[in-house]
Each structure stands twice: as C-alpha cells, then as structure tokens.
C-alpha cells in the first residue's frame, strides 16, 4: 500500500472522529444543562458564519452585490432561489467588475 | 426496515423531500468536486487515490488542504493533522445533531455521522427547529445525492482536469460563501442569532488575520457558542420549564 493510501485512510479516520466525537462526549451526560443546550443551539449560526465572514472581508464589489441579493432573497424565497439569485448576480457583476 | 418505513409511501415521500433539498448543495459543490479531482492529480495523486479520498474523507475543504500539503511534500502525519484541524468544526455539529437522531438504530446513526457535512447539519437542524422529525430516510435523501455526485465528480475532475475553463469568470470560487450565507440567514429566528453571528464573525476575522486558516473556523465558532453559553438563560430561550 502506498503512503498516499495511508494518508487518505488516516485522514478518513480523523475526519470520522470529528463527525461522531461531539455526540459521543455529549451523550455521556444524562441531562443537558440549559446553558450547554443554548450553546448547542448556537452551533449552526456560529460555525457557518466563520465560513462566510473572512471571505466577505476579502471580497470586492461583485461579491458584495451577490451577497446582498442573496440576503434579500433569503428573507422571502427558499434555499434554491436564494442560491441561484446570488450566483447569477455574481457571474453578471464579474463580467463588469472583473 | 425500521418503524419509520412501515408506511412505505410516507417513507418514499420523506426520501424525495430530502432529495429536493439536496439539489442546491449538489449544484454548489459540483465545481469543487471537479476542481479537487483536477488539483489532486496535479499534486501527484492517481485518479483512484483522488476518488478514494473523496469517498472516504468526504470533506471538501480538508481534501483541498490535504492535496495542497501533499504536493508540497509535507510530512504525512502533518497532512493528517491538518485534515483533522480543518474538519474539527464537525465536533460541534455532531454534538448538536446527536439530540435529533439519538432514536435511530446504531448502524443508521453511524452512517448518519459519516455524511454529516456543513449543509447536511444545517438543513437537518432547520428541519428539527420547524418541529418535523429528522428521520433516517429523509436524512439519507438529503445526504446520498450529495455524496454520490461528490465522489463521481471528483473522479471526473481527476480524469478530465485539464479541460476546466476560467473558474473566476464563472464565479465558482465564491459559490460556497453565498450558499453558506443563505444557511446562516435561515437560522435568523433563533434566540441570540444576531449576537452569535456578530461574535463569530469578529472572532473568525481576527483569527484569520492572526492565527491563520483553518483555525479561524474553530476559534470563531467557539466564540459564538461561548457567548450563547455565557448569556443569561432568559436570552437564549432554553431552560424555561412550563
């Protein structure tokens, strides 16, 4: 077996540990303290924000326009509508803003 | 088969409900799968290895980091550690989603955690929040198309990588931030949403500029979660027993 294969296998195990690890730790407790529950409820917004924020700061006008349209559409439309609107604005704006 | 599948029509509907929700994810991740395959071969992976990495790790950003370091001949243990670091945010996902899927049989849970990606978690959380059950069949309908397309497209990228057009003009590099912004906004009705988003944004940007990637993700996420833990319960809306 090549080194590459072992890297992939170890990477896969490490990744699976992150995907199951939080549950294994939390499930050891009988009752979840309300403050922990509040923390868990904050997970989606907290993690997903970190995937957006640095990219927003490093972006230009075309990207900002796309994000603003995405935000506006997301107030009314579904996930698909929001995504397609944002992507369309981005591609259009990049034809002009580069 | 489980109790969920006793009424087969219902289960079929649940599956296709999931598949429908998976479509934006399939579209948004397709360019990255192809790009990953192309870059992997470029960095010295074989087509089979690129395919295997997508099938076994199934985490886009971590795969990109992995092949980048591999191309720079970084020590194998450091590559694995970097993959772990990039994927560390999933610890929080797994802690959060565990509450929703604890009633599944063990094997289904094991499979469920394997496909626990960013959108998988966000969409399942949103469903739980709306009061509908997060069943295995629905969850699989959401996750399976994303997985299958991801693996196949990685292989295609590895084989046909040289033919990729101008990715900047097509906006491919910024599709994921757009998609993730939409997911963040989808949670805006949750208690503490605005302060959590603000704390995570500020902390991740500072960490991005100082500590660097990929740690800004874990640092920013922990900042937002800690804020929700620290703020008094009457702000967070939990612990109120009727």
mmCIF file of C-alpha atoms in Angstrom:
data_model
loop_
_atom_site.group_PDB
_atom_site.id
_atom_site.type_symbol
_atom_site.label_atom_id
_atom_site.label_comp_id
_atom_site.label_asym_id
_atom_site.label_seq_id
_atom_site.Cartn_x
_atom_site.Cartn_y
_atom_site.Cartn_z
ATOM 1 C CA UNK A 1 0.000 0.000 0.000
ATOM 2 C CA UNK A 2 1.314 3.448 -0.919
ATOM 3 C CA UNK A 3 1.963 6.313 1.511
ATOM 4 C CA UNK A 4 -0.853 8.194 -0.189
ATOM 5 C CA UNK A 5 -3.290 5.470 0.679
ATOM 6 C CA UNK A 6 -2.291 5.552 4.337
ATOM 7 C CA UNK A 7 -2.645 9.341 4.422
ATOM 8 C CA UNK A 8 -6.150 9.008 2.993
ATOM 9 C CA UNK A 9 -7.106 6.269 5.449
ATOM 10 C CA UNK A 10 -5.760 8.155 8.487
ATOM 11 C CA UNK A 11 -7.401 11.361 7.246
ATOM 12 C CA UNK A 12 -10.692 9.483 6.884
ATOM 13 C CA UNK A 13 -10.481 8.109 10.429
ATOM 14 C CA UNK A 14 -9.570 11.536 11.831
ATOM 15 C CA UNK A 15 -12.498 13.078 9.968
ATOM 16 C CA UNK A 16 -14.961 10.448 11.166
ATOM 17 C CA UNK A 17 -13.792 11.027 14.737
ATOM 18 C CA UNK A 18 -14.726 14.724 14.421
ATOM 19 C CA UNK A 19 -18.126 13.770 12.958
ATOM 20 C CA UNK A 20 -19.007 11.383 15.760
ATOM 21 C CA UNK A 21 -16.880 12.793 18.615
ATOM 22 C CA UNK A 22 -19.130 15.622 19.750
ATOM 23 C CA UNK A 23 -22.065 13.243 20.047
ATOM 24 C CA UNK A 24 -20.010 10.660 21.984
ATOM 25 C CA UNK A 25 -18.991 13.320 24.509
ATOM 26 C CA UNK A 26 -22.433 14.904 24.900
ATOM 27 C CA UNK A 27 -24.290 11.573 25.141
ATOM 28 C CA UNK A 28 -22.319 10.669 28.306
ATOM 29 C CA UNK A 29 -24.399 13.184 30.220
ATOM 30 C CA UNK A 30 -27.886 12.237 31.397
ATOM 31 C CA UNK A 31 -29.227 15.751 31.392
ATOM 32 C CA UNK A 32 -28.008 18.580 29.231
ATOM 33 C CA UNK A 33 -27.578 21.773 31.223
ATOM 34 C CA UNK A 34 -29.685 24.639 29.788
ATOM 35 C CA UNK A 35 -26.542 26.652 29.148
ATOM 36 C CA UNK A 36 -24.984 23.790 27.169
ATOM 37 C CA UNK A 37 -28.246 23.487 25.246
ATOM 38 C CA UNK A 38 -28.123 27.208 24.483
ATOM 39 C CA UNK A 39 -24.582 26.703 23.232
ATOM 40 C CA UNK A 40 -25.617 23.778 21.008
ATOM 41 C CA UNK A 41 -28.467 25.827 19.583
ATOM 42 C CA UNK A 42 -25.922 28.485 18.620
ATOM 43 C CA UNK A 43 -23.744 25.994 16.692
ATOM 44 C CA UNK A 44 -25.232 26.436 13.185
ATOM 45 C CA UNK A 45 -25.005 30.227 13.138
ATOM 46 C CA UNK A 46 -21.629 30.239 14.899
ATOM 47 C CA UNK A 47 -19.850 27.758 12.618
ATOM 48 C CA UNK A 48 -21.420 28.761 9.308
ATOM 49 C CA UNK A 49 -20.638 32.429 9.981
ATOM 50 C CA UNK A 50 -16.929 31.637 10.191
ATOM 51 C CA UNK A 51 -17.122 30.098 6.709
ATOM 52 C CA UNK A 52 -18.519 33.364 5.326
ATOM 53 C CA UNK A 53 -17.014 36.264 7.295
ATOM 54 C CA UNK A 54 -13.337 36.169 6.189
ATOM 55 C CA UNK A 55 -14.428 35.629 2.568
ATOM 56 C CA UNK A 56 -16.725 38.667 2.762
ATOM 57 C CA UNK A 57 -13.953 40.885 4.080
ATOM 58 C CA UNK A 58 -11.527 39.824 1.370
ATOM 59 C CA UNK A 59 -14.091 40.218 -1.439
ATOM 60 C CA UNK A 60 -14.832 43.036 -3.897
ATOM 61 C CA UNK A 61 -17.944 44.856 -5.212
ATOM 62 C CA UNK A 62 -19.110 41.955 -7.389
ATOM 63 C CA UNK A 63 -19.080 39.558 -4.435
ATOM 64 C CA UNK A 64 -20.740 42.068 -2.105
ATOM 65 C CA UNK A 65 -23.525 42.680 -4.624
ATOM 66 C CA UNK A 66 -24.099 38.925 -4.805
ATOM 67 C CA UNK A 67 -24.213 38.597 -1.020
ATOM 68 C CA UNK A 68 -26.669 41.488 -0.626
ATOM 69 C CA UNK A 69 -29.004 39.961 -3.222
ATOM 70 C CA UNK A 70 -28.644 36.580 -1.515
ATOM 71 C CA UNK A 71 -29.594 38.122 1.825
ATOM 72 C CA UNK A 72 -32.634 39.935 0.392
ATOM 73 C CA UNK A 73 -33.914 36.870 -1.471
ATOM 74 C CA UNK A 74 -33.403 34.659 1.590
ATOM 75 C CA UNK A 75 -35.908 36.793 3.532
ATOM 76 C CA UNK A 76 -38.667 35.527 1.240
ATOM 77 C CA UNK A 77 -37.510 32.697 -1.002
ATOM 78 C CA UNK A 78 -36.225 29.201 -0.354
ATOM 79 C CA UNK A 79 -32.667 27.934 -0.343
ATOM 80 C CA UNK A 80 -32.542 27.200 -4.074
ATOM 81 C CA UNK A 81 -33.992 30.580 -5.118
ATOM 82 C CA UNK A 82 -31.584 32.376 -2.829
ATOM 83 C CA UNK A 83 -28.569 30.451 -4.097
ATOM 84 C CA UNK A 84 -29.402 30.839 -7.788
ATOM 85 C CA UNK A 85 -30.093 34.582 -7.397
ATOM 86 C CA UNK A 86 -26.792 35.135 -5.614
ATOM 87 C CA UNK A 87 -24.830 33.084 -8.157
ATOM 88 C CA UNK A 88 -26.495 34.875 -11.107
ATOM 89 C CA UNK A 89 -25.661 38.313 -9.685
ATOM 90 C CA UNK A 90 -22.090 37.226 -9.002
ATOM 91 C CA UNK A 91 -21.482 35.962 -12.551
ATOM 92 C CA UNK A 92 -23.124 39.066 -14.058
ATOM 93 C CA UNK A 93 -21.265 41.508 -11.810
ATOM 94 C CA UNK A 94 -17.932 39.840 -12.536
ATOM 95 C CA UNK A 95 -18.389 40.451 -16.257
ATOM 96 C CA UNK A 96 -18.232 44.183 -15.416
ATOM 97 C CA UNK A 97 -16.244 44.444 -12.199
ATOM 98 C CA UNK A 98 -13.755 41.671 -13.097
ATOM 99 C CA UNK B 1 -36.528 -1.993 7.979
ATOM 100 C CA UNK B 2 -37.416 0.315 10.802
ATOM 101 C CA UNK B 3 -40.693 1.561 12.145
ATOM 102 C CA UNK B 4 -40.229 4.678 10.038
ATOM 103 C CA UNK B 5 -40.509 2.653 6.874
ATOM 104 C CA UNK B 6 -43.647 0.729 7.858
ATOM 105 C CA UNK B 7 -45.772 3.005 5.758
ATOM 106 C CA UNK B 8 -43.760 2.802 2.590
ATOM 107 C CA UNK B 9 -45.442 5.671 0.773
ATOM 108 C CA UNK B 10 -44.654 8.021 3.600
ATOM 109 C CA UNK B 11 -41.012 6.937 3.636
ATOM 110 C CA UNK B 12 -40.769 7.464 -0.120
ATOM 111 C CA UNK B 13 -42.102 10.985 0.279
ATOM 112 C CA UNK B 14 -39.627 11.675 3.052
ATOM 113 C CA UNK B 15 -36.794 10.444 0.855
ATOM 114 C CA UNK B 16 -37.752 12.700 -2.046
ATOM 115 C CA UNK B 17 -38.281 15.645 0.294
ATOM 116 C CA UNK B 18 -34.649 15.183 1.275
ATOM 117 C CA UNK B 19 -33.504 14.811 -2.325
ATOM 118 C CA UNK B 20 -35.224 18.088 -3.261
ATOM 119 C CA UNK B 21 -33.359 19.932 -0.507
ATOM 120 C CA UNK B 22 -30.088 18.356 -1.599
ATOM 121 C CA UNK B 23 -30.185 19.874 -5.080
ATOM 122 C CA UNK B 24 -28.698 23.319 -4.258
ATOM 123 C CA UNK B 25 -25.943 21.525 -2.361
ATOM 124 C CA UNK B 26 -25.233 19.265 -5.339
ATOM 125 C CA UNK B 27 -25.024 22.320 -7.630
ATOM 126 C CA UNK B 28 -22.858 24.355 -5.258
ATOM 127 C CA UNK B 29 -20.416 21.556 -4.520
ATOM 128 C CA UNK B 30 -20.045 20.223 -8.095
ATOM 129 C CA UNK B 31 -17.347 22.713 -9.196
ATOM 130 C CA UNK B 32 -15.336 21.978 -6.063
ATOM 131 C CA UNK B 33 -15.512 18.233 -6.592
ATOM 132 C CA UNK B 34 -14.235 18.608 -10.159
ATOM 133 C CA UNK B 35 -11.616 21.129 -9.050
ATOM 134 C CA UNK B 36 -10.500 18.810 -6.263
ATOM 135 C CA UNK B 37 -10.052 15.904 -8.669
ATOM 136 C CA UNK B 38 -8.044 18.057 -11.075
ATOM 137 C CA UNK B 39 -5.817 19.510 -8.333
ATOM 138 C CA UNK B 40 -5.294 16.096 -6.739
ATOM 139 C CA UNK B 41 -3.868 14.647 -9.961
ATOM 140 C CA UNK B 42 -1.872 17.850 -10.425
ATOM 141 C CA UNK B 43 -0.323 17.306 -6.971
ATOM 142 C CA UNK B 44 0.708 13.726 -7.610
ATOM 143 C CA UNK B 45 -2.386 11.670 -6.743
ATOM 144 C CA UNK B 46 -3.567 8.913 -9.049
ATOM 145 C CA UNK B 47 -7.163 9.009 -10.305
ATOM 146 C CA UNK B 48 -8.025 6.128 -7.964
ATOM 147 C CA UNK B 49 -6.495 7.948 -4.974
ATOM 148 C CA UNK B 50 -8.432 11.128 -5.743
ATOM 149 C CA UNK B 51 -11.604 9.053 -5.974
ATOM 150 C CA UNK B 52 -10.809 7.225 -2.710
ATOM 151 C CA UNK B 53 -10.078 10.441 -0.820
ATOM 152 C CA UNK B 54 -13.477 11.863 -1.796
ATOM 153 C CA UNK B 55 -15.237 8.599 -0.948
ATOM 154 C CA UNK B 56 -13.542 8.093 2.421
ATOM 155 C CA UNK B 57 -12.981 11.583 3.824
ATOM 156 C CA UNK B 58 -15.896 13.385 2.119
ATOM 157 C CA UNK B 59 -14.949 16.865 3.322
ATOM 158 C CA UNK B 60 -14.146 19.333 0.556
ATOM 159 C CA UNK B 61 -12.028 21.926 2.332
ATOM 160 C CA UNK B 62 -9.986 19.321 4.193
ATOM 161 C CA UNK B 63 -9.344 17.393 0.973
ATOM 162 C CA UNK B 64 -8.101 20.569 -0.732
ATOM 163 C CA UNK B 65 -5.740 21.286 2.164
ATOM 164 C CA UNK B 66 -4.587 17.672 2.160
ATOM 165 C CA UNK B 67 -3.589 17.548 -1.515
ATOM 166 C CA UNK B 68 -2.005 21.011 -1.323
ATOM 167 C CA UNK B 69 0.288 19.874 1.514
ATOM 168 C CA UNK B 70 0.896 16.566 -0.266
ATOM 169 C CA UNK B 71 2.070 18.475 -3.338
ATOM 170 C CA UNK B 72 4.499 20.418 -1.128
ATOM 171 C CA UNK B 73 5.903 17.114 0.232
ATOM 172 C CA UNK B 74 4.871 17.890 3.816
ATOM 173 C CA UNK B 75 5.296 15.015 6.314
ATOM 174 C CA UNK B 76 2.325 12.581 6.221
ATOM 175 C CA UNK B 77 1.438 12.989 9.909
ATOM 176 C CA UNK B 78 1.230 16.758 9.440
ATOM 177 C CA UNK B 79 -1.102 16.290 6.470
ATOM 178 C CA UNK B 80 -3.394 14.102 8.581
ATOM 179 C CA UNK B 81 -3.273 16.609 11.454
ATOM 180 C CA UNK B 82 -4.209 19.425 9.059
ATOM 181 C CA UNK B 83 -7.150 17.411 7.734
ATOM 182 C CA UNK B 84 -8.242 16.908 11.342
ATOM 183 C CA UNK B 85 -7.878 20.635 12.076
ATOM 184 C CA UNK B 86 -9.930 21.677 9.058
ATOM 185 C CA UNK B 87 -12.662 19.202 9.981
ATOM 186 C CA UNK B 88 -12.655 19.978 13.681
ATOM 187 C CA UNK B 89 -15.870 22.052 13.407
ATOM 188 C CA UNK B 90 -17.764 18.792 12.883
ATOM 189 C CA UNK B 91 -17.316 18.069 16.599
ATOM 190 C CA UNK B 92 -19.816 20.858 17.247
ATOM 191 C CA UNK B 93 -22.155 19.578 14.511
ATOM 192 C CA UNK B 94 -22.102 16.091 15.957
ATOM 193 C CA UNK B 95 -22.847 17.369 19.454
ATOM 194 C CA UNK B 96 -25.777 19.373 18.077
ATOM 195 C CA UNK B 97 -27.325 16.789 15.740
ATOM 196 C CA UNK B 98 -26.955 13.940 18.243
ATOM 197 C CA UNK B 99 -30.045 15.243 20.026
ATOM 198 C CA UNK B 100 -32.106 14.858 16.838
ATOM 199 C CA UNK B 101 -31.034 11.378 15.727
ATOM 200 C CA UNK B 102 -30.452 9.590 19.038
ATOM 201 C CA UNK B 103 -33.576 7.453 18.424
ATOM 202 C CA UNK B 104 -32.152 5.847 15.252
ATOM 203 C CA UNK B 105 -30.698 2.314 15.330
ATOM 204 C CA UNK B 106 -26.948 2.354 15.939
ATOM 205 C CA UNK B 107 -25.882 1.459 12.376
ATOM 206 C CA UNK B 108 -28.068 4.217 10.933
ATOM 207 C CA UNK B 109 -26.523 6.694 13.361
ATOM 208 C CA UNK B 110 -23.025 5.532 12.350
ATOM 209 C CA UNK B 111 -23.895 6.109 8.691
ATOM 210 C CA UNK B 112 -25.572 9.424 9.528
ATOM 211 C CA UNK B 113 -22.443 10.777 11.180
ATOM 212 C CA UNK B 114 -20.334 9.717 8.201
ATOM 213 C CA UNK B 115 -22.234 12.093 5.871
ATOM 214 C CA UNK B 116 -22.503 14.921 8.422
ATOM 215 C CA UNK B 117 -21.293 17.836 6.279
ATOM 216 C CA UNK B 118 -21.939 21.583 6.738
ATOM 217 C CA UNK B 119 -25.176 21.688 4.690
ATOM 218 C CA UNK B 120 -26.320 18.306 5.992
ATOM 219 C CA UNK B 121 -26.102 19.620 9.541
ATOM 220 C CA UNK B 122 -27.646 22.997 8.779
ATOM 221 C CA UNK B 123 -30.624 21.597 6.854
ATOM 222 C CA UNK B 124 -31.273 18.848 9.421
ATOM 223 C CA UNK B 125 -31.130 21.411 12.238
ATOM 224 C CA UNK B 126 -33.550 23.650 10.370
ATOM 225 C CA UNK B 127 -35.969 20.722 9.976
ATOM 226 C CA UNK B 128 -35.741 19.848 13.673
ATOM 227 C CA UNK B 129 -36.353 23.501 14.536
ATOM 228 C CA UNK B 130 -39.529 23.583 12.435
ATOM 229 C CA UNK B 131 -40.865 20.736 14.582
ATOM 230 C CA UNK B 132 -40.714 17.979 11.954
ATOM 231 C CA UNK B 133 -38.922 14.701 12.756
ATOM 232 C CA UNK B 134 -35.404 14.129 11.423
ATOM 233 C CA UNK B 135 -35.877 10.565 10.179
ATOM 234 C CA UNK B 136 -33.208 8.355 8.668
ATOM 235 C CA UNK B 137 -34.938 8.072 5.288
ATOM 236 C CA UNK B 138 -35.274 11.844 4.934
ATOM 237 C CA UNK B 139 -31.690 12.373 6.115
ATOM 238 C CA UNK B 140 -30.436 9.837 3.574
ATOM 239 C CA UNK B 141 -32.429 11.511 0.794
ATOM 240 C CA UNK B 142 -30.684 14.749 1.680
ATOM 241 C CA UNK B 143 -27.189 13.309 2.008
ATOM 242 C CA UNK B 144 -26.930 10.498 -0.530
ATOM 243 C CA UNK B 145 -27.159 12.586 -3.751
ATOM 244 C CA UNK B 146 -24.538 14.996 -2.425
ATOM 245 C CA UNK B 147 -22.204 12.119 -1.580
ATOM 246 C CA UNK B 148 -22.686 10.223 -4.838
ATOM 247 C CA UNK B 149 -22.215 13.332 -7.006
ATOM 248 C CA UNK B 150 -19.220 14.444 -4.935
ATOM 249 C CA UNK B 151 -17.400 11.150 -5.421
ATOM 250 C CA UNK B 152 -18.245 10.766 -9.127
ATOM 251 C CA UNK B 153 -17.372 14.381 -9.946
ATOM 252 C CA UNK B 154 -14.059 14.088 -8.109
ATOM 253 C CA UNK B 155 -13.208 11.129 -10.347
ATOM 254 C CA UNK B 156 -14.296 13.068 -13.446
ATOM 255 C CA UNK B 157 -12.159 16.044 -12.384
ATOM 256 C CA UNK B 158 -9.184 13.741 -11.897
ATOM 257 C CA UNK B 159 -9.620 12.264 -15.381
ATOM 258 C CA UNK B 160 -10.563 15.412 -17.308
ATOM 259 C CA UNK B 161 -8.950 18.081 -15.081
ATOM 260 C CA UNK B 162 -7.011 19.767 -17.860
ATOM 261 C CA UNK B 163 -10.212 20.940 -19.540
ATOM 262 C CA UNK B 164 -11.525 23.212 -16.758
ATOM 263 C CA UNK B 165 -12.496 26.676 -18.061
ATOM 264 C CA UNK B 166 -11.948 30.066 -16.395
ATOM 265 C CA UNK B 167 -13.311 29.421 -12.908
ATOM 266 C CA UNK B 168 -13.170 33.083 -11.818
ATOM 267 C CA UNK B 169 -15.496 34.357 -14.569
ATOM 268 C CA UNK B 170 -17.958 31.599 -13.668
ATOM 269 C CA UNK B 171 -17.899 32.736 -10.039
ATOM 270 C CA UNK B 172 -17.027 29.257 -8.824
ATOM 271 C CA UNK B 173 -14.639 30.396 -6.091
ATOM 272 C CA UNK B 174 -17.398 32.359 -4.343
ATOM 273 C CA UNK B 175 -20.356 29.971 -4.659
ATOM 274 C CA UNK B 176 -19.849 28.407 -1.247
ATOM 275 C CA UNK B 177 -19.760 31.689 0.739
ATOM 276 C CA UNK B 178 -23.034 32.646 -0.987
ATOM 277 C CA UNK B 179 -24.575 29.311 -0.093
ATOM 278 C CA UNK B 180 -23.346 29.421 3.497
ATOM 279 C CA UNK B 181 -24.652 32.978 3.940
ATOM 280 C CA UNK B 182 -28.075 31.696 2.915
ATOM 281 C CA UNK B 183 -27.824 28.938 5.519
ATOM 282 C CA UNK B 184 -26.768 31.407 8.242
ATOM 283 C CA UNK B 185 -29.753 33.650 7.440
ATOM 284 C CA UNK B 186 -32.051 30.642 7.589
ATOM 285 C CA UNK B 187 -31.424 30.477 11.349
ATOM 286 C CA UNK B 188 -32.183 34.158 11.974
ATOM 287 C CA UNK B 189 -35.294 33.438 14.082
ATOM 288 C CA UNK B 190 -33.297 31.550 16.708
ATOM 289 C CA UNK B 191 -32.723 33.264 20.038
ATOM 290 C CA UNK B 192 -29.356 35.037 20.260
ATOM 291 C CA UNK B 193 -28.861 34.738 16.483
ATOM 292 C CA UNK B 194 -27.556 38.267 15.900
ATOM 293 C CA UNK B 195 -25.084 38.401 18.817
ATOM 294 C CA UNK B 196 -23.805 34.885 17.988
ATOM 295 C CA UNK B 197 -23.277 35.790 14.332
ATOM 296 C CA UNK B 198 -21.543 39.036 15.325
ATOM 297 C CA UNK B 199 -19.245 37.313 17.825
ATOM 298 C CA UNK B 200 -18.337 34.512 15.402
ATOM 299 C CA UNK B 201 -17.758 36.934 12.533
ATOM 300 C CA UNK B 202 -15.455 39.215 14.516
ATOM 301 C CA UNK B 203 -13.552 36.356 16.161
ATOM 302 C CA UNK B 204 -13.092 34.428 12.912
ATOM 303 C CA UNK B 205 -11.854 37.505 11.042
ATOM 304 C CA UNK B 206 -9.362 38.366 13.806
ATOM 305 C CA UNK B 207 -8.208 34.726 13.972
ATOM 306 C CA UNK B 208 -7.959 34.572 10.171
ATOM 307 C CA UNK B 209 -5.663 37.586 10.203
ATOM 308 C CA UNK B 210 -3.557 36.454 13.171
ATOM 309 C CA UNK B 211 -3.561 32.675 13.770
ATOM 310 C CA UNK B 212 -4.485 31.905 10.181
ATOM 311 C CA UNK B 213 -6.594 29.291 8.392
ATOM 312 C CA UNK B 214 -8.040 26.760 9.216
ATOM 313 C CA UNK B 215 -8.053 27.659 12.910
ATOM 314 C CA UNK B 216 -10.231 30.731 12.329
ATOM 315 C CA UNK B 217 -13.182 28.364 11.856
ATOM 316 C CA UNK B 218 -12.857 26.641 15.240
ATOM 317 C CA UNK B 219 -11.908 29.853 17.067
ATOM 318 C CA UNK B 220 -14.774 31.854 15.557
ATOM 319 C CA UNK B 221 -17.264 29.049 16.179
ATOM 320 C CA UNK B 222 -16.226 28.642 19.807
ATOM 321 C CA UNK B 223 -16.552 32.409 20.348
ATOM 322 C CA UNK B 224 -20.175 32.341 19.151
ATOM 323 C CA UNK B 225 -21.077 29.212 21.112
ATOM 324 C CA UNK B 226 -19.431 30.528 24.299
ATOM 325 C CA UNK B 227 -21.388 33.755 24.034
ATOM 326 C CA UNK B 228 -24.630 31.753 23.924
ATOM 327 C CA UNK B 229 -23.493 29.716 26.948
ATOM 328 C CA UNK B 230 -22.483 32.760 28.986
ATOM 329 C CA UNK B 231 -25.517 34.967 28.337
ATOM 330 C CA UNK B 232 -28.297 34.528 30.933
ATOM 331 C CA UNK B 233 -30.833 31.789 30.017
ATOM 332 C CA UNK B 234 -33.751 34.197 29.545
ATOM 333 C CA UNK B 235 -31.943 35.471 26.441
ATOM 334 C CA UNK B 236 -31.322 32.060 24.940
ATOM 335 C CA UNK B 237 -34.878 30.773 25.301
ATOM 336 C CA UNK B 238 -33.907 27.401 26.799
ATOM 337 C CA UNK B 239 -34.397 26.082 30.302
ATOM 338 C CA UNK B 240 -37.837 27.657 30.593
ATOM 339 C CA UNK B 241 -39.955 24.867 32.004
ATOM 340 C CA UNK B 242 -43.678 25.494 31.629
#
